[in-house]
Amino acid sequence: MHQQNIEQDLLEESRQGEVLSYHAQTESNRKYYIESYGCQMNFSDSEIVASILAQEGMSSTKELSEAQLILLNTCSIREKAEETIRKRLKEFEHLKKKNHKLTIGVLGCMAERLKNKFLEEEKLVDLVVGPDSYRDLPRLIGQTDEGDKAVNVFLSREETYADINPIRLDSNGVTAFISIMRGCDNMCSFCVVPFTRGRERSRDAMSVLAEARDLFDRGFREVTLLGQNVDSYKWQNPNSGEWILFANLLEMVAQIDPRLRVRFSTSHPKDITDQVIQTMANYPNICKYIHLPVQSGNSRVLKLMNRTYDREWYMDRVNTIYRLMPDCAISSDIIAGFCTETEDEHKETISMMLWANYSMSYMFFYSERPGTPAAKKLIDDVPIEIKKERLNEIIRIQNQISYKHNMADVGKTFEVLIEGNSKKSEHDFKGRNSQNKMIVFPKKGNYKAGDYVQVLVQSASSATLTGIIMD
Ligand code: SAH
Ligand code: SF4
Ligand code: F3S
């Protein structure tokens, strides 16, 4: 059981806790250090922040001790995510004691959730900036230079940072994220995101296309279109009056070049249309992989979660995906032990996982978030031990499914986009196939990062595939 907890921690870390620090290229006396936590949207936002600070002539450093400004781009999704930030802040206390001029800023979702309270609770914080206020950073930093604390947590209905060209951080030069929308209007009862990121708004499609084209011209070969609910993307061209929906945007990006792979995240089961699935099927360069979070396999729990679909609806979406794209991989997010969930209802989640044959899942136990509809209206009555037990069972089952899913690929040959050296050896490359599976294989010939190669899979674990390049 302990082992599974560790595995879950690792999984969570890989998605929610991964730390990003980076260098911007500009020269300036003033150096800042930034770390990002949470989802891909936050990582993408840090690239926008980097661009805004670069315009001010500030440069980044990977050395904490060199920084005059430390920024944490934070996540509030579960209690543990916030605890991680508070622990990290504690580690900065000694730096602040040494350097009274050091400014410490918190950005992102936790900044938005706690607002001014952050300054009261964490005395060493000088700057609190919500996800829609990054353009105001230069002014706010100026305010802290005067010795004042600075806060801007205004949530906008329009801000999409469409005109800001993100500075790609810690980039492999091959894959990049493009934000296509911000906020969320869904109000899933467990979720803090609508409160921390505000109302849903879609970014100008032309600016998305321009960014993707520019990335391709600079040698990038894969873009991931990001939003909390990409299927509700909707933008009206002011010149033609024409509405661009997600399926249209996907097609337009796919048409930039057949050598540019397109991915997207996250799809909402209630909104993913046949048109989106058909568009994916039509274009070989739209990757055959859908992250389609189920959250629970039981219709009563789904209703309490306000997911607005039931088990049957979800199964119909999965059936349509596999019918139109038999080789498509589907992954999921799962919450164990939501309010009032019974053992039988939990078993329905397990049976859904087996039925849907998820290639992988992100799995969590329910963590009540203050102010959410569930916190206000439902009782968090599943004891923590039961939550953990159910989560461990979910993880164990997913590991088995992933292992089988991966073993089924042994003997098959896939087109793989080389992303760079594998973590373990500089003699090996790593890259993904269309189904988003990571494959590790020995280097061969003159192939380099950004090239496509055919790889024959020879062995598999529940996490990775290994293979060899076929000419
Ligand atoms: N927009 C995405 C999810 C973003 S949050 C979607 O709708 O699928 C990422 C995942 O965190 C969610 O899918 C959910 O599984 C998990 N999550 C969100 N709030 C949570 C909470 N209060 N407790 C536990 N897990 C939670
Ligand atoms: Fe949260 Fe639901 Fe919006 Fe996803 S769709 S961000 S889970 S409210
Ligand atoms: Fe976390 Fe905010 Fe993303 S709460 S998961 S960083 S949208």
Coordinates of N, CA and C in Angstrom, one line a residue, residues 171-392:
S171 N 13.0 24.8 -22.7 CA 12.4 24.2 -23.9 C 13.3 23.1 -24.5
N172 N 12.7 22.1 -25.1 CA 13.4 21.1 -25.8 C 13.5 21.5 -27.3
G173 N 12.9 22.6 -27.6 CA 12.9 23.1 -29.0 C 12.1 22.3 -30.0
V174 N 11.3 21.3 -29.5 CA 10.5 20.4 -30.3 C 9.0 20.5 -30.0
T175 N 8.7 20.6 -28.7 CA 7.3 20.6 -28.3 C 7.0 21.8 -27.5
A176 N 5.8 22.4 -27.7 CA 5.4 23.6 -27.0 C 3.9 23.6 -26.7
F177 N 3.6 24.4 -25.7 CA 2.1 24.6 -25.3 C 1.7 25.9 -25.9
I178 N 0.4 25.9 -26.3 CA -0.2 27.2 -26.7 C -1.6 27.3 -26.0
S179 N -1.7 28.3 -25.2 CA -3.0 28.6 -24.5 C -4.0 29.1 -25.5
I180 N -5.2 28.4 -25.5 CA -6.2 28.9 -26.5 C -7.4 29.5 -25.8
M181 N -7.4 29.3 -24.5 CA -8.5 29.9 -23.7 C -8.1 30.0 -22.3
R182 N -8.9 30.8 -21.5 CA -8.6 30.9 -20.1 C -9.9 30.8 -19.3
G183 N -9.8 30.4 -18.0 CA -10.9 30.4 -17.1 C -11.7 29.1 -17.3
C184 N -12.8 29.0 -16.6 CA -13.7 27.9 -16.7 C -15.1 28.3 -16.2
D185 N -16.1 27.9 -17.0 CA -17.5 28.2 -16.5 C -18.3 27.0 -16.0
N186 N -17.6 25.9 -15.8 CA -18.3 24.7 -15.6 C -18.8 24.4 -14.2
M187 N -18.1 24.9 -13.2 CA -18.5 24.7 -11.8 C -18.7 23.2 -11.4
C188 N -17.8 22.4 -11.7 CA -17.8 21.1 -11.1 C -17.7 21.3 -9.6
S189 N -18.5 20.6 -8.8 CA -18.7 21.0 -7.4 C -17.4 20.9 -6.6
F190 N -16.5 20.1 -7.0 CA -15.2 19.9 -6.2 C -14.1 20.9 -6.5
C191 N -14.3 21.7 -7.6 CA -13.2 22.3 -8.2 C -13.1 23.8 -7.9
V192 N -11.8 24.2 -7.7 CA -11.5 25.6 -7.3 C -11.2 26.5 -8.5
V193 N -11.0 25.8 -9.6 CA -10.5 26.6 -10.8 C -11.4 27.7 -11.2
P194 N -12.7 27.5 -11.3 CA -13.6 28.7 -11.7 C -13.4 29.9 -10.8
F195 N -13.0 29.7 -9.5 CA -12.8 30.8 -8.6 C -11.4 31.4 -8.7
T196 N -10.4 30.6 -9.2 CA -9.1 31.1 -9.2 C -8.7 31.6 -10.6
R197 N -9.5 31.2 -11.6 CA -9.1 31.6 -13.0 C -10.3 32.3 -13.7
G198 N -11.4 32.5 -13.0 CA -12.5 33.3 -13.5 C -13.2 32.7 -14.7
R199 N -13.9 33.6 -15.4 CA -14.8 33.2 -16.4 C -14.1 32.7 -17.7
E200 N -14.7 31.8 -18.4 CA -14.1 31.2 -19.6 C -14.1 32.3 -20.7
R201 N -13.0 32.4 -21.4 CA -12.9 33.2 -22.6 C -11.9 32.6 -23.6
S202 N -12.2 32.7 -24.8 CA -11.4 32.1 -25.9 C -10.5 33.1 -26.5
R203 N -9.3 32.7 -26.9 CA -8.4 33.6 -27.5 C -8.6 33.7 -29.0
D204 N -8.2 34.9 -29.5 CA -8.3 35.2 -30.9 C -7.6 34.0 -31.7
A205 N -8.4 33.4 -32.6 CA -7.9 32.2 -33.3 C -6.7 32.5 -34.2
M206 N -6.7 33.8 -34.8 CA -5.6 34.2 -35.7 C -4.3 34.2 -34.9
S207 N -4.4 34.7 -33.6 CA -3.2 34.8 -32.8 C -2.7 33.4 -32.5
V208 N -3.6 32.4 -32.3 CA -3.2 31.0 -32.0 C -2.5 30.5 -33.2
L209 N -3.1 30.7 -34.4 CA -2.5 30.2 -35.6 C -1.1 30.8 -35.9
A210 N -1.0 32.1 -35.6 CA 0.3 32.8 -35.8 C 1.4 32.2 -34.9
E211 N 1.0 32.0 -33.6 CA 1.9 31.4 -32.7 C 2.4 30.0 -33.1
A212 N 1.4 29.2 -33.6 CA 1.8 27.8 -34.0 C 2.7 27.9 -35.2
R213 N 2.4 28.8 -36.2 CA 3.2 28.9 -37.4 C 4.6 29.3 -37.0
D214 N 4.7 30.3 -36.1 CA 6.0 30.8 -35.7 C 6.8 29.7 -35.1
L215 N 6.2 28.9 -34.2 CA 6.8 27.8 -33.6 C 7.3 26.8 -34.6
F216 N 6.5 26.5 -35.6 CA 6.9 25.5 -36.6 C 8.1 26.1 -37.4
D217 N 8.1 27.4 -37.8 CA 9.2 28.0 -38.5 C 10.5 27.9 -37.7
R218 N 10.3 27.9 -36.4 CA 11.5 27.9 -35.5 C 12.0 26.5 -35.2
G219 N 11.4 25.5 -35.9 CA 11.8 24.1 -35.8 C 11.0 23.3 -34.8
F220 N 10.0 23.9 -34.1 CA 9.2 23.0 -33.2 C 8.3 22.1 -34.1
R221 N 8.0 20.9 -33.6 CA 7.3 20.0 -34.4 C 6.0 19.4 -33.7
E222 N 5.7 20.0 -32.5 CA 4.5 19.6 -31.8 C 4.0 20.7 -31.0
V223 N 2.7 21.0 -31.1 CA 2.0 22.0 -30.3 C 0.9 21.3 -29.5
T224 N 0.7 21.7 -28.3 CA -0.5 21.2 -27.5 C -1.3 22.4 -27.2
L225 N -2.6 22.4 -27.7 CA -3.5 23.5 -27.4 C -4.1 23.3 -26.0
L226 N -4.0 24.4 -25.2 CA -4.4 24.2 -23.8 C -5.6 25.0 -23.4
G227 N -6.4 24.4 -22.6 CA -7.6 25.1 -22.0 C -8.2 24.1 -20.9
Q228 N -8.9 24.7 -20.0 CA -9.5 23.8 -19.0 C -10.6 22.9 -19.6
N229 N -11.2 23.4 -20.7 CA -12.3 22.7 -21.4 C -12.2 23.1 -22.9
V230 N -11.3 22.6 -23.6 CA -11.0 23.0 -25.0 C -12.2 22.9 -25.9
D231 N -13.1 22.0 -25.6 CA -14.3 21.7 -26.4 C -15.2 22.9 -26.4
S232 N -15.1 23.8 -25.4 CA -16.1 24.9 -25.5 C -15.4 26.2 -26.1
Y233 N -14.2 25.9 -26.7 CA -13.6 27.0 -27.4 C -14.5 27.6 -28.5
K234 N -14.6 29.0 -28.5 CA -15.6 29.6 -29.4 C -15.1 31.0 -29.6
W235 N -14.8 31.4 -30.9 CA -14.3 32.7 -31.1 C -14.9 33.3 -32.4
Q236 N -15.4 34.5 -32.4 CA -16.0 35.1 -33.6 C -15.0 36.0 -34.3
N237 N -14.8 35.7 -35.5 CA -13.9 36.6 -36.3 C -14.6 37.9 -36.5
P238 N -14.0 39.0 -36.1 CA -14.7 40.3 -36.1 C -14.9 40.8 -37.6
N239 N -14.0 40.3 -38.5 CA -14.1 40.8 -39.9 C -15.2 40.1 -40.6
S240 N -15.2 38.7 -40.5 CA -16.2 37.9 -41.3 C -17.4 37.6 -40.5
G241 N -17.4 37.8 -39.2 CA -18.5 37.4 -38.4 C -18.6 35.9 -38.2
E242 N -17.7 35.2 -38.8 CA -17.7 33.7 -38.7 C -17.3 33.2 -37.3
W243 N -18.0 32.2 -36.8 CA -17.6 31.6 -35.5 C -16.6 30.5 -35.8
I244 N -15.6 30.5 -35.0 CA -14.6 29.4 -35.0 C -14.8 28.5 -33.8
L245 N -15.2 27.3 -34.0 CA -15.3 26.3 -32.8 C -14.0 25.5 -32.7
F246 N -14.0 24.7 -31.6 CA -12.7 24.0 -31.4 C -12.3 23.1 -32.6
A247 N -13.3 22.4 -33.2 CA -13.0 21.5 -34.3 C -12.4 22.3 -35.4
N248 N -12.9 23.5 -35.7 CA -12.4 24.4 -36.7 C -10.9 24.8 -36.4
L249 N -10.7 25.2 -35.2 CA -9.4 25.6 -34.8 C -8.4 24.5 -34.9
L250 N -8.8 23.3 -34.5 CA -7.9 22.1 -34.5 C -7.5 21.9 -36.0
E251 N -8.5 22.0 -36.9 CA -8.3 21.7 -38.3 C -7.3 22.8 -38.9
M252 N -7.5 24.0 -38.5 CA -6.7 25.1 -39.0 C -5.2 24.9 -38.6
V253 N -5.0 24.5 -37.3 CA -3.7 24.3 -36.8 C -3.0 23.1 -37.5
A254 N -3.9 22.1 -37.7 CA -3.3 20.8 -38.4 C -2.9 21.1 -39.8
Q255 N -3.6 22.1 -40.4 CA -3.3 22.4 -41.8 C -2.0 23.2 -42.0
I256 N -1.4 23.7 -40.9 CA -0.2 24.5 -41.0 C 0.9 23.7 -41.8
D257 N 1.1 22.5 -41.3 CA 2.0 21.6 -42.0 C 1.8 20.2 -41.5
P258 N 1.9 19.2 -42.4 CA 1.7 17.8 -42.0 C 2.7 17.4 -41.0
R259 N 3.9 18.1 -41.0 CA 5.0 17.7 -40.1 C 4.8 18.3 -38.7
L260 N 3.7 19.1 -38.5 CA 3.5 19.7 -37.2 C 2.4 18.8 -36.5
R261 N 2.8 18.2 -35.4 CA 1.8 17.4 -34.7 C 1.0 18.3 -33.8
V262 N -0.3 18.0 -33.7 CA -1.2 18.8 -32.8 C -1.8 17.9 -31.7
R263 N -1.7 18.4 -30.5 CA -2.3 17.7 -29.4 C -3.2 18.8 -28.7
F264 N -4.0 18.4 -27.7 CA -4.8 19.3 -27.0 C -5.2 18.7 -25.6
S265 N -5.5 19.6 -24.7 CA -5.9 19.2 -23.4 C -6.5 20.4 -22.6
T266 N -7.6 20.2 -21.9 CA -8.3 19.0 -21.6 C -9.7 19.0 -22.3
S267 N -10.2 17.8 -22.6 CA -11.5 17.7 -23.2 C -12.5 17.4 -22.0
H268 N -13.7 17.9 -22.2 CA -14.7 17.6 -21.2 C -15.7 16.7 -21.8
P269 N -16.0 15.6 -21.2 CA -16.9 14.5 -21.8 C -18.3 15.1 -22.2
K270 N -18.7 16.1 -21.5 CA -20.1 16.7 -21.9 C -20.0 17.4 -23.2
D271 N -18.8 18.0 -23.5 CA -18.7 18.9 -24.7 C -18.0 18.3 -25.9
I272 N -17.3 17.2 -25.7 CA -16.5 16.8 -26.9 C -17.5 16.3 -28.0
T273 N -17.4 16.9 -29.2 CA -18.3 16.7 -30.2 C -17.9 15.6 -31.2
D274 N -18.8 15.0 -31.9 CA -18.4 14.1 -33.0 C -17.6 14.8 -34.0
Q275 N -17.8 16.1 -34.2 CA -17.1 16.9 -35.2 C -15.6 17.0 -34.8
V276 N -15.3 17.1 -33.5 CA -13.9 17.1 -33.0 C -13.3 15.7 -33.3
I277 N -14.0 14.7 -32.9 CA -13.5 13.3 -33.1 C -13.2 13.0 -34.6
Q278 N -14.2 13.5 -35.4 CA -14.0 13.2 -36.8 C -12.8 14.0 -37.4
T279 N -12.6 15.3 -36.9 CA -11.5 16.1 -37.4 C -10.2 15.4 -37.0
M280 N -10.2 14.8 -35.8 CA -9.0 14.1 -35.4 C -8.7 12.9 -36.3
A281 N -9.8 12.2 -36.6 CA -9.6 11.0 -37.5 C -9.1 11.4 -38.9
N282 N -9.5 12.6 -39.4 CA -9.2 13.1 -40.7 C -7.8 13.5 -40.9
Y283 N -7.1 13.9 -39.8 CA -5.7 14.4 -40.0 C -4.7 13.5 -39.3
P284 N -3.8 12.9 -40.0 CA -2.8 12.0 -39.4 C -2.0 12.8 -38.4
N285 N -1.8 14.1 -38.6 CA -0.9 14.9 -37.6 C -1.6 15.3 -36.4
I286 N -3.0 15.1 -36.3 CA -3.6 15.3 -35.0 C -3.5 14.0 -34.2
C287 N -2.8 14.1 -33.1 CA -2.4 12.9 -32.4 C -3.6 12.1 -31.9
K288 N -3.5 10.8 -31.9 CA -4.6 9.9 -31.6 C -4.6 9.7 -30.1
Y289 N -4.9 10.7 -29.4 CA -4.8 10.6 -27.9 C -5.8 11.6 -27.3
I290 N -6.7 11.2 -26.4 CA -7.6 12.1 -25.8 C -7.5 12.0 -24.3
H291 N -7.3 13.1 -23.6 CA -7.4 13.0 -22.1 C -8.9 13.4 -21.8
L292 N -9.6 12.4 -21.3 CA -11.1 12.6 -21.2 C -11.4 12.2 -19.7
P293 N -11.2 13.2 -18.8 CA -11.4 12.8 -17.4 C -12.8 12.4 -17.0
V294 N -12.9 11.2 -16.4 CA -14.2 10.7 -16.0 C -14.6 11.1 -14.6
Q295 N -13.6 11.3 -13.7 CA -13.8 11.7 -12.3 C -14.4 10.5 -11.5
S296 N -15.6 10.0 -12.0 CA -16.2 8.9 -11.3 C -17.0 8.1 -12.3
G297 N -17.1 6.8 -12.0 CA -17.8 5.9 -13.0 C -19.3 5.8 -12.6
N298 N -19.7 6.5 -11.5 CA -21.1 6.3 -11.0 C -21.9 7.5 -11.3
S299 N -23.1 7.3 -11.8 CA -23.9 8.5 -12.3 C -24.4 9.3 -11.1
R300 N -24.7 8.7 -9.9 CA -25.1 9.6 -8.8 C -24.0 10.5 -8.4
V301 N -22.8 9.9 -8.3 CA -21.6 10.7 -7.8 C -21.4 11.8 -8.9
L302 N -21.5 11.4 -10.2 CA -21.2 12.4 -11.2 C -22.2 13.6 -11.1
K303 N -23.4 13.3 -10.7 CA -24.4 14.3 -10.5 C -24.0 15.3 -9.4
L304 N -23.6 14.6 -8.3 CA -23.2 15.5 -7.1 C -21.9 16.3 -7.5
M305 N -21.1 15.8 -8.4 CA -19.9 16.5 -8.8 C -20.3 17.6 -9.8
N306 N -21.6 17.6 -10.2 CA -22.0 18.6 -11.3 C -21.2 18.4 -12.6
R307 N -20.9 17.2 -12.9 CA -20.1 17.0 -14.2 C -21.1 17.1 -15.4
T308 N -22.4 17.1 -15.1 CA -23.4 17.2 -16.2 C -23.4 16.1 -17.3
Y309 N -22.8 15.0 -17.0 CA -22.9 13.8 -17.8 C -23.1 12.6 -16.9
D310 N -23.6 11.5 -17.4 CA -23.7 10.3 -16.6 C -22.9 9.2 -17.2
R311 N -22.9 8.1 -16.5 CA -22.0 6.9 -17.0 C -22.3 6.6 -18.4
E312 N -23.6 6.6 -18.8 CA -24.0 6.1 -20.2 C -23.5 7.1 -21.2
W313 N -23.6 8.4 -20.9 CA -23.1 9.5 -21.8 C -21.6 9.3 -22.0
Y314 N -20.9 9.1 -20.9 CA -19.5 9.0 -21.0 C -19.1 7.8 -21.9
M315 N -19.8 6.7 -21.6 CA -19.5 5.4 -22.4 C -19.8 5.7 -23.9
D316 N -20.8 6.4 -24.2 CA -21.2 6.7 -25.6 C -20.0 7.5 -26.2
R317 N -19.4 8.5 -25.5 CA -18.3 9.3 -26.0 C -17.1 8.4 -26.3
V318 N -16.8 7.5 -25.4 CA -15.7 6.6 -25.5 C -15.9 5.6 -26.7
N319 N -17.2 5.1 -26.8 CA -17.5 4.2 -28.0 C -17.3 5.0 -29.3
T320 N -17.7 6.2 -29.4 CA -17.6 7.0 -30.6 C -16.1 7.2 -30.9
I321 N -15.3 7.5 -29.9 CA -13.9 7.7 -30.1 C -13.2 6.4 -30.7
Y322 N -13.5 5.3 -30.0 CA -12.9 4.0 -30.5 C -13.4 3.6 -31.9
R323 N -14.7 4.0 -32.2 CA -15.3 3.6 -33.5 C -14.6 4.4 -34.6
L324 N -14.4 5.7 -34.4 CA -13.9 6.5 -35.4 C -12.3 6.4 -35.5
M325 N -11.7 6.1 -34.3 CA -10.3 6.0 -34.3 C -9.9 4.8 -33.4
P326 N -9.9 3.6 -34.0 CA -9.6 2.4 -33.3 C -8.3 2.4 -32.6
D327 N -7.3 3.2 -33.1 CA -6.0 3.2 -32.5 C -5.8 4.3 -31.5
C328 N -6.9 5.0 -31.1 CA -6.8 6.1 -30.2 C -6.6 5.7 -28.8
A329 N -5.7 6.4 -28.0 CA -5.5 6.1 -26.6 C -6.3 7.2 -25.8
I330 N -6.9 6.7 -24.7 CA -7.7 7.6 -23.9 C -7.1 7.5 -22.5
S331 N -7.0 8.7 -21.9 CA -6.5 8.7 -20.5 C -7.6 9.5 -19.6
S332 N -7.4 9.5 -18.3 CA -8.4 10.0 -17.4 C -7.9 10.6 -16.2
D333 N -8.8 11.4 -15.5 CA -8.5 11.9 -14.2 C -9.6 11.2 -13.3
I334 N -9.2 10.8 -12.1 CA -10.2 10.1 -11.3 C -10.1 10.6 -9.8
I335 N -11.2 10.8 -9.2 CA -11.2 11.3 -7.8 C -11.8 10.1 -7.0
A336 N -11.1 9.7 -6.0 CA -11.6 8.6 -5.1 C -12.2 9.3 -3.8
G337 N -13.3 8.7 -3.4 CA -13.9 9.1 -2.1 C -14.5 10.5 -2.1
F338 N -15.2 10.8 -3.2 CA -15.9 12.1 -3.2 C -17.1 12.0 -2.1
C339 N -17.6 13.1 -1.7 CA -18.7 13.1 -0.7 C -19.8 12.1 -0.9
T340 N -20.1 11.3 0.1 CA -21.1 10.3 0.2 C -20.9 9.1 -0.8
E341 N -19.7 9.0 -1.4 CA -19.5 7.8 -2.3 C -19.5 6.5 -1.5
T342 N -20.3 5.6 -2.0 CA -20.3 4.2 -1.3 C -19.3 3.3 -2.0
E343 N -19.1 2.1 -1.3 CA -18.2 1.1 -1.8 C -18.6 0.7 -3.2
D344 N -20.0 0.5 -3.4 CA -20.5 0.0 -4.7 C -20.2 1.1 -5.8
E345 N -20.4 2.3 -5.4 CA -20.2 3.4 -6.4 C -18.7 3.5 -6.8
H346 N -17.8 3.3 -5.8 CA -16.4 3.2 -6.1 C -16.1 2.1 -7.0
K347 N -16.8 0.9 -6.8 CA -16.5 -0.2 -7.7 C -16.9 0.1 -9.2
E348 N -17.9 1.0 -9.3 CA -18.3 1.4 -10.7 C -17.2 2.2 -11.4
T349 N -16.4 3.0 -10.5 CA -15.3 3.7 -11.1 C -14.3 2.7 -11.6
I350 N -14.0 1.6 -10.8 CA -13.1 0.6 -11.2 C -13.6 -0.1 -12.5
S351 N -14.9 -0.4 -12.6 CA -15.3 -1.1 -13.8 C -15.3 -0.2 -15.0
M352 N -15.5 1.1 -14.8 CA -15.3 2.1 -15.9 C -13.9 2.1 -16.4
M353 N -12.9 2.1 -15.5 CA -11.5 2.1 -15.9 C -11.2 0.9 -16.8
L354 N -11.7 -0.3 -16.3 CA -11.4 -1.5 -17.1 C -12.1 -1.4 -18.4
W355 N -13.3 -1.0 -18.4 CA -14.1 -0.9 -19.7 C -13.4 0.1 -20.7
A356 N -13.1 1.3 -20.2 CA -12.6 2.3 -21.1 C -11.1 2.0 -21.5
N357 N -10.5 1.1 -20.8 CA -9.1 0.8 -21.1 C -8.2 2.0 -21.2
Y358 N -8.1 2.8 -20.1 CA -7.3 4.0 -20.1 C -5.8 3.6 -20.3
S359 N -5.1 4.3 -21.1 CA -3.7 4.1 -21.3 C -3.0 4.6 -20.0
M360 N -3.5 5.6 -19.4 CA -3.0 6.1 -18.1 C -4.0 7.0 -17.4
S361 N -3.9 7.2 -16.1 CA -4.8 8.1 -15.4 C -4.0 8.9 -14.4
Y362 N -4.5 10.1 -14.1 CA -4.1 10.9 -12.9 C -5.1 10.6 -11.9
M363 N -4.7 10.2 -10.7 CA -5.6 9.7 -9.7 C -5.4 10.4 -8.4
F364 N -6.5 10.8 -7.8 CA -6.4 11.6 -6.5 C -7.5 11.2 -5.6
F365 N -7.3 11.5 -4.3 CA -8.4 11.4 -3.4 C -9.0 12.7 -3.2
Y366 N -10.3 12.8 -2.9 CA -11.0 14.1 -2.8 C -10.4 14.9 -1.7
S367 N -10.2 16.2 -2.1 CA -9.6 17.1 -1.1 C -10.6 18.3 -1.1
E368 N -11.3 18.6 0.0 CA -12.3 19.7 0.0 C -11.6 21.0 -0.2
R369 N -12.1 21.8 -1.1 CA -11.5 23.2 -1.3 C -12.5 24.2 -0.8
P370 N -12.1 25.1 0.1 CA -13.0 26.1 0.7 C -13.7 27.0 -0.4
G371 N -14.9 27.2 -0.2 CA -15.7 28.1 -1.2 C -16.3 27.4 -2.4
T372 N -15.9 26.1 -2.6 CA -16.5 25.4 -3.8 C -17.9 25.0 -3.4
P373 N -18.7 24.7 -4.5 CA -20.1 24.2 -4.2 C -20.1 23.0 -3.3
A374 N -19.2 22.1 -3.5 CA -19.2 20.9 -2.7 C -18.9 21.2 -1.2
A375 N -18.0 22.1 -1.0 CA -17.6 22.5 0.4 C -18.8 23.2 1.0
K376 N -19.6 23.9 0.2 CA -20.8 24.6 0.8 C -22.0 23.7 1.0
K377 N -22.2 22.8 0.1 CA -23.5 22.0 0.1 C -23.3 20.5 0.5
L378 N -22.2 20.0 0.4 CA -22.0 18.5 0.7 C -21.1 18.3 1.9
I379 N -21.3 17.1 2.4 CA -20.5 16.7 3.6 C -19.3 15.8 3.1
D380 N -18.1 16.2 3.5 CA -16.9 15.5 3.1 C -16.8 14.3 4.1
D381 N -17.7 13.3 3.9 CA -17.9 12.3 4.9 C -17.2 10.9 4.7
V382 N -16.4 10.8 3.6 CA -15.7 9.6 3.5 C -14.4 9.7 4.3
P383 N -14.2 8.8 5.3 CA -13.0 8.9 6.1 C -11.7 8.8 5.3
I384 N -10.7 9.5 5.7 CA -9.5 9.6 4.9 C -8.9 8.2 4.7
E385 N -9.0 7.3 5.7 CA -8.4 6.0 5.4 C -9.1 5.3 4.3
I386 N -10.4 5.5 4.2 CA -11.2 4.8 3.1 C -10.8 5.5 1.8
K387 N -10.7 6.8 1.8 CA -10.3 7.5 0.6 C -9.0 7.0 0.1
K388 N -8.1 6.8 1.0 CA -6.7 6.3 0.6 C -6.8 4.9 0.1
E389 N -7.6 4.1 0.8 CA -7.8 2.7 0.4 C -8.3 2.6 -1.1
R390 N -9.4 3.4 -1.3 CA -10.0 3.4 -2.6 C -9.0 3.9 -3.7
L391 N -8.3 4.9 -3.3 CA -7.3 5.5 -4.3 C -6.2 4.4 -4.6
N392 N -5.8 3.7 -3.6 CA -4.8 2.7 -3.8 C -5.3 1.6 -4.7

